[in-house]
Each structure stands twice: as structure tokens, then as C-alpha cells.
Coordinates of C-alpha atoms in Angstrom, one line a residue:
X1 CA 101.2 88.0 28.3
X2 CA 104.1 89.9 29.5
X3 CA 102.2 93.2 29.4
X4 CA 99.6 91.4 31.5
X5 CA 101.9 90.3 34.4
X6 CA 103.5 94.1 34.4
X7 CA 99.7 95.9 34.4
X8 CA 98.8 93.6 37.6
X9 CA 102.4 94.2 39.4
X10 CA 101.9 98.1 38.5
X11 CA 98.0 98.1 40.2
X12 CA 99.4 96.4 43.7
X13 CA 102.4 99.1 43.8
X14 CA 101.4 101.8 46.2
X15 CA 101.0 105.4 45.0
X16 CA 104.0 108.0 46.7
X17 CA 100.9 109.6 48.3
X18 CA 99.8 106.1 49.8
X19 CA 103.5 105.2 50.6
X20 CA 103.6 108.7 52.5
X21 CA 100.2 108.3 54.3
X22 CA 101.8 104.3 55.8
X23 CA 105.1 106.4 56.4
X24 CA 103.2 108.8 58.6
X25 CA 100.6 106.4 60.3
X26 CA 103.7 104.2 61.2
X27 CA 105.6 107.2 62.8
X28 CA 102.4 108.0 64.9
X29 CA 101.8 104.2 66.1
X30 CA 105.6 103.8 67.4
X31 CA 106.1 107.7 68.9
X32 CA 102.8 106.3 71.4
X33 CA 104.5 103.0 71.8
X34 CA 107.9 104.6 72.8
X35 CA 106.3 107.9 74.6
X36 CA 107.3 107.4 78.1
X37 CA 104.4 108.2 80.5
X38 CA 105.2 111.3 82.9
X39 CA 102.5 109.7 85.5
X40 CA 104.4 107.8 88.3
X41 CA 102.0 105.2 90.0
X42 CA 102.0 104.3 93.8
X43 CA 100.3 101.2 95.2
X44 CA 99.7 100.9 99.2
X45 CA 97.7 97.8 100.5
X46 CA 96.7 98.7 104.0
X47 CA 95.9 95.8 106.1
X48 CA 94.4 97.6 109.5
X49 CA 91.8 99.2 110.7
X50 CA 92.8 100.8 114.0
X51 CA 92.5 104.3 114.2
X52 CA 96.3 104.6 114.5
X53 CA 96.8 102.8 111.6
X54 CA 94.1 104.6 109.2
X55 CA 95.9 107.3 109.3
X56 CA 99.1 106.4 107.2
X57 CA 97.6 105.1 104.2
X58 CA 95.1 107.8 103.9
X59 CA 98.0 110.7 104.4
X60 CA 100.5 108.6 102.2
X61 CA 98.0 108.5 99.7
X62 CA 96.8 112.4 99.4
X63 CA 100.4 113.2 99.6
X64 CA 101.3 111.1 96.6
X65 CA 98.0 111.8 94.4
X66 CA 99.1 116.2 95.6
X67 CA 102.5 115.4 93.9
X68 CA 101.0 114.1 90.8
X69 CA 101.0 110.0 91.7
X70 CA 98.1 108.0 90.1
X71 CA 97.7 106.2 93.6
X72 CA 95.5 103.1 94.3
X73 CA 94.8 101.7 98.2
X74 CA 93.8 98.6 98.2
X75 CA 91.9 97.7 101.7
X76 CA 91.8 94.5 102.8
X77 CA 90.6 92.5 106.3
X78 CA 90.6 95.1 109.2
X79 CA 91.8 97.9 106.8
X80 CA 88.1 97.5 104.7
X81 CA 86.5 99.3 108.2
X82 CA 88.6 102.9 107.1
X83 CA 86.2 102.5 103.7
X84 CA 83.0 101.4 105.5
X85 CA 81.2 104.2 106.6
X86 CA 79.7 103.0 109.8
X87 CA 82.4 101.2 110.9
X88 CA 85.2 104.1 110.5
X89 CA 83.8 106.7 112.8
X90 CA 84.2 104.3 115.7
X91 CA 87.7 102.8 114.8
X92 CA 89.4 102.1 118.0
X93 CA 92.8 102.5 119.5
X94 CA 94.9 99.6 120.3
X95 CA 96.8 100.1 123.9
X96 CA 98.4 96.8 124.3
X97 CA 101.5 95.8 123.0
X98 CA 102.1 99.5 121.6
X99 CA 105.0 100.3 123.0
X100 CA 104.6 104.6 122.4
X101 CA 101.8 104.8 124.6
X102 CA 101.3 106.5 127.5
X103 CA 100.5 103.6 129.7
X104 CA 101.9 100.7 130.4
X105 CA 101.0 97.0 129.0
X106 CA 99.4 96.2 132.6
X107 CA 97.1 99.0 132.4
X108 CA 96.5 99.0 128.7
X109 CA 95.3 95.3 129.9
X110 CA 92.5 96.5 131.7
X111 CA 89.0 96.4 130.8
X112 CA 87.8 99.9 129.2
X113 CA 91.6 101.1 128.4
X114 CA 91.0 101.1 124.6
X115 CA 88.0 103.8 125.1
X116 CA 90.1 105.7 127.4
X117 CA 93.2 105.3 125.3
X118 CA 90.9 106.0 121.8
X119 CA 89.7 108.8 123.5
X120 CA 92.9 110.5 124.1
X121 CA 93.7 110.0 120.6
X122 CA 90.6 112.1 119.3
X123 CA 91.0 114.8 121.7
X124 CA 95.0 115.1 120.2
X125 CA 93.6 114.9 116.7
X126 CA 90.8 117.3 117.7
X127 CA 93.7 119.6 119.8
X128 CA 95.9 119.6 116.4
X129 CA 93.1 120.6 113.8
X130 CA 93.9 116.9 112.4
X131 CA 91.9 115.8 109.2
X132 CA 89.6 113.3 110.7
X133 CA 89.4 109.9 108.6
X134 CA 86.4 111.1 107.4
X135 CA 88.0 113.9 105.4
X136 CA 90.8 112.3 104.3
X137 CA 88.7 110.3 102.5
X138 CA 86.8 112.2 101.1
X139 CA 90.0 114.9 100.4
X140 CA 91.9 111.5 98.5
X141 CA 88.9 110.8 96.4
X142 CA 88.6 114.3 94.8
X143 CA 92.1 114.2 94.4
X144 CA 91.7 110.9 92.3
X145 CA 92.9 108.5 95.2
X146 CA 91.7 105.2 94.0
X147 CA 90.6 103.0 97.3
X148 CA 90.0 99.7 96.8
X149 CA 87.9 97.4 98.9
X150 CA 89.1 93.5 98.6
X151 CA 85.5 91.2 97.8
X152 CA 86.8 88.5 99.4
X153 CA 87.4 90.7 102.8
X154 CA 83.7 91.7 102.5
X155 CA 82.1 88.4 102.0
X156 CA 84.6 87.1 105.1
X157 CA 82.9 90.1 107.3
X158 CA 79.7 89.7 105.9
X159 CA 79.5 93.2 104.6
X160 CA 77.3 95.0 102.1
X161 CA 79.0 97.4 99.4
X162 CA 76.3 100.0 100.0
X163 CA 77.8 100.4 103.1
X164 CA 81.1 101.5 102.0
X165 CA 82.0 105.5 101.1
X166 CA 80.5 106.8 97.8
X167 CA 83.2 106.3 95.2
X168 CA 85.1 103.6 96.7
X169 CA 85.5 100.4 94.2
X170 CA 84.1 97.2 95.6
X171 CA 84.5 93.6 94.0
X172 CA 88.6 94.0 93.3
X173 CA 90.1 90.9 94.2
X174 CA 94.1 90.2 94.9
X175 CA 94.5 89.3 91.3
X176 CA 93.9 93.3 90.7
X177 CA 95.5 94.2 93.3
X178 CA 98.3 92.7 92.3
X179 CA 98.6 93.8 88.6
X180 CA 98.5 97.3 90.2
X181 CA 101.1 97.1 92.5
X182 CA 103.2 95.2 89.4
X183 CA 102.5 99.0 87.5
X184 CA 103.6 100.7 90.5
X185 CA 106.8 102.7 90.8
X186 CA 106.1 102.9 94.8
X187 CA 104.8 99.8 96.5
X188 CA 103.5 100.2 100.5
X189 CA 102.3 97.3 102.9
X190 CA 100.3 99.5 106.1

């Protein structure tokens, strides 16, 4: 009976070979686990859609992803009209209550000012040789720029996602955004 009980404990030892094989797959699973990931990660929610205020999300962005960043923008209320493709060739400047511009509150009051004000701002950006928001757009997206358009912004607004630029993820909610941000080394609020 004895020789019994030492046949069956010999058949459930592992071989050296076996033993070696476990050693090995072991190694593997805990050098991935402990690898430290060379990709930092920024995160920038922008939250307006003035044509002032385009512009820093999109530059921040195509910086970042040019210096290696995995970069999400998650757009959300105003900031969905950058993404929508309609909607950001006529993004408007905002005279009142910005305190850089070249007129004063009174007569940024005034009917029309935006146009004239919005207008000044494309003939500078057209002046400079300034990427448009167009081609930042589409510049960040080749570069692997993930943009983001929040679903519940484009239910509010009544939008369709056809309407958005090609490559643009629709249907992200906060919950997403969120986990990103939470992954993020760099977190911006635009």
C-alpha cells in the first residue's frame, strides 16, 4: 500500500523541465506587471466654443500628442461646436467682458460688435499664417489626438453624430471622461 501512496505522490511532482517552463512563464507575467509604461497621458476637457477659446485645447493638445503624450480632449456643452463641422467654421468672438480687447465693454455692447470683433480675429489669424481650427483638427487627429464629444452635450443641443469631424468619438459620457483624466499625468479644464 505504501508503494501505492509514493507512485501517486511521484505522478503529481512536476518534471525540472515543467518546473523550469512555470519558472519562466512566472518571470514573464510579473516583468509586464512591473514594466513601467514610457507613454505619459494628458487629459484636457474644454468647455467653450468661442473662437478664442478653440484654440487652446486644440494647440495644447498637438503639442502634447508632438512630444509623445497619449492625449484625450473631451468636449463638452459649447466646446462640442470645435468638433461639429458646421458649427466650427462660424465660431464667434466674444467682445464683452474680455478685458484684452481692443474695445471697450460699451462698444463691445453694441449690436454687430461680435462680427466686427470675430472679424478682426480672422484677418490676425489669416495675417500670422495661423492654423485655422479646421486644421488643427485634423493635424491632432493624425497625430493620434483623441477628441471626445460628451453624448449627453449632444442630446442637450439636439445634435447628430454625423455631423461631427470624421474620427471624432461620439457617445463618451463623464463616467469616461473621468476614468481618463484619473490615468492622466496632465489634467486641463479650457
Amino acid at each position: 500500500m505504501s508503494t501505492d501512496t509514493s507512485e501517486a505522490a511521484s505522478d503529481d511532482v512536476p518534471s525540472r523541465a515543467e518546473l523550469a517552463a512555470r519558472v519562466d512563464e512566472l518571470e514573464d507575467a510579473l516583468a509586464e506587471a512591473t514594466s513601467e509604461d514610457d507613454t505619459r497621458k494628458m487629459s484636457i476637457i474644454a468647455t467653450k466654443g468661442t473662437l478664442d477659446m478653440a484654440y487652446p485645447p486644440l494647440i495644447l493638445a498637438s503639442t502634447a500628442a508632438a512630444f509623445g503624450y497619449d492625449v484625450t480632449v473631451f468636449h463638452t456643452f459649447w466646446g462640442l461646436d470645435v468638433l461639429h463641422e458646421e458649427r466650427s467654421r462660424n465660431l464667434k468672438l466674444s467682445s464683452v467682458g474680455n478685458p484684452n480687447m481692443p474695445v471697450p465693454n460699451v462698444v463691445a455692447a453694441l449690436p454687430g460688435m461680435d462680427r466686427v470683433t470675430t472679424r478682426m480675429m480672422e484677418k490676425k489669424i489669416a495675417d500670422n499664417d495661423t492654423a485655422t481650427i479646421e486644421e488643427l483638427l485634423e493635424t491632432s487627429l493624425e497625430m493620434g489626438v483623441e477628441f471626445q464629444a460628451c453624448q449627453m452635450t449632444i442630446d442637450l443641443m439636439g445634435y447628430d453624430e454625423d455631423d461631427f469631424y470624421d474620427g471624432v468619438t461620439t457617445g463618451v459620457g463623464a463616467a469616461t471622461a473621468l476614468e481618463d483624466m484619473a490615468d492622466s499625468d496632465i489634467q486641463l479644464l479650457v
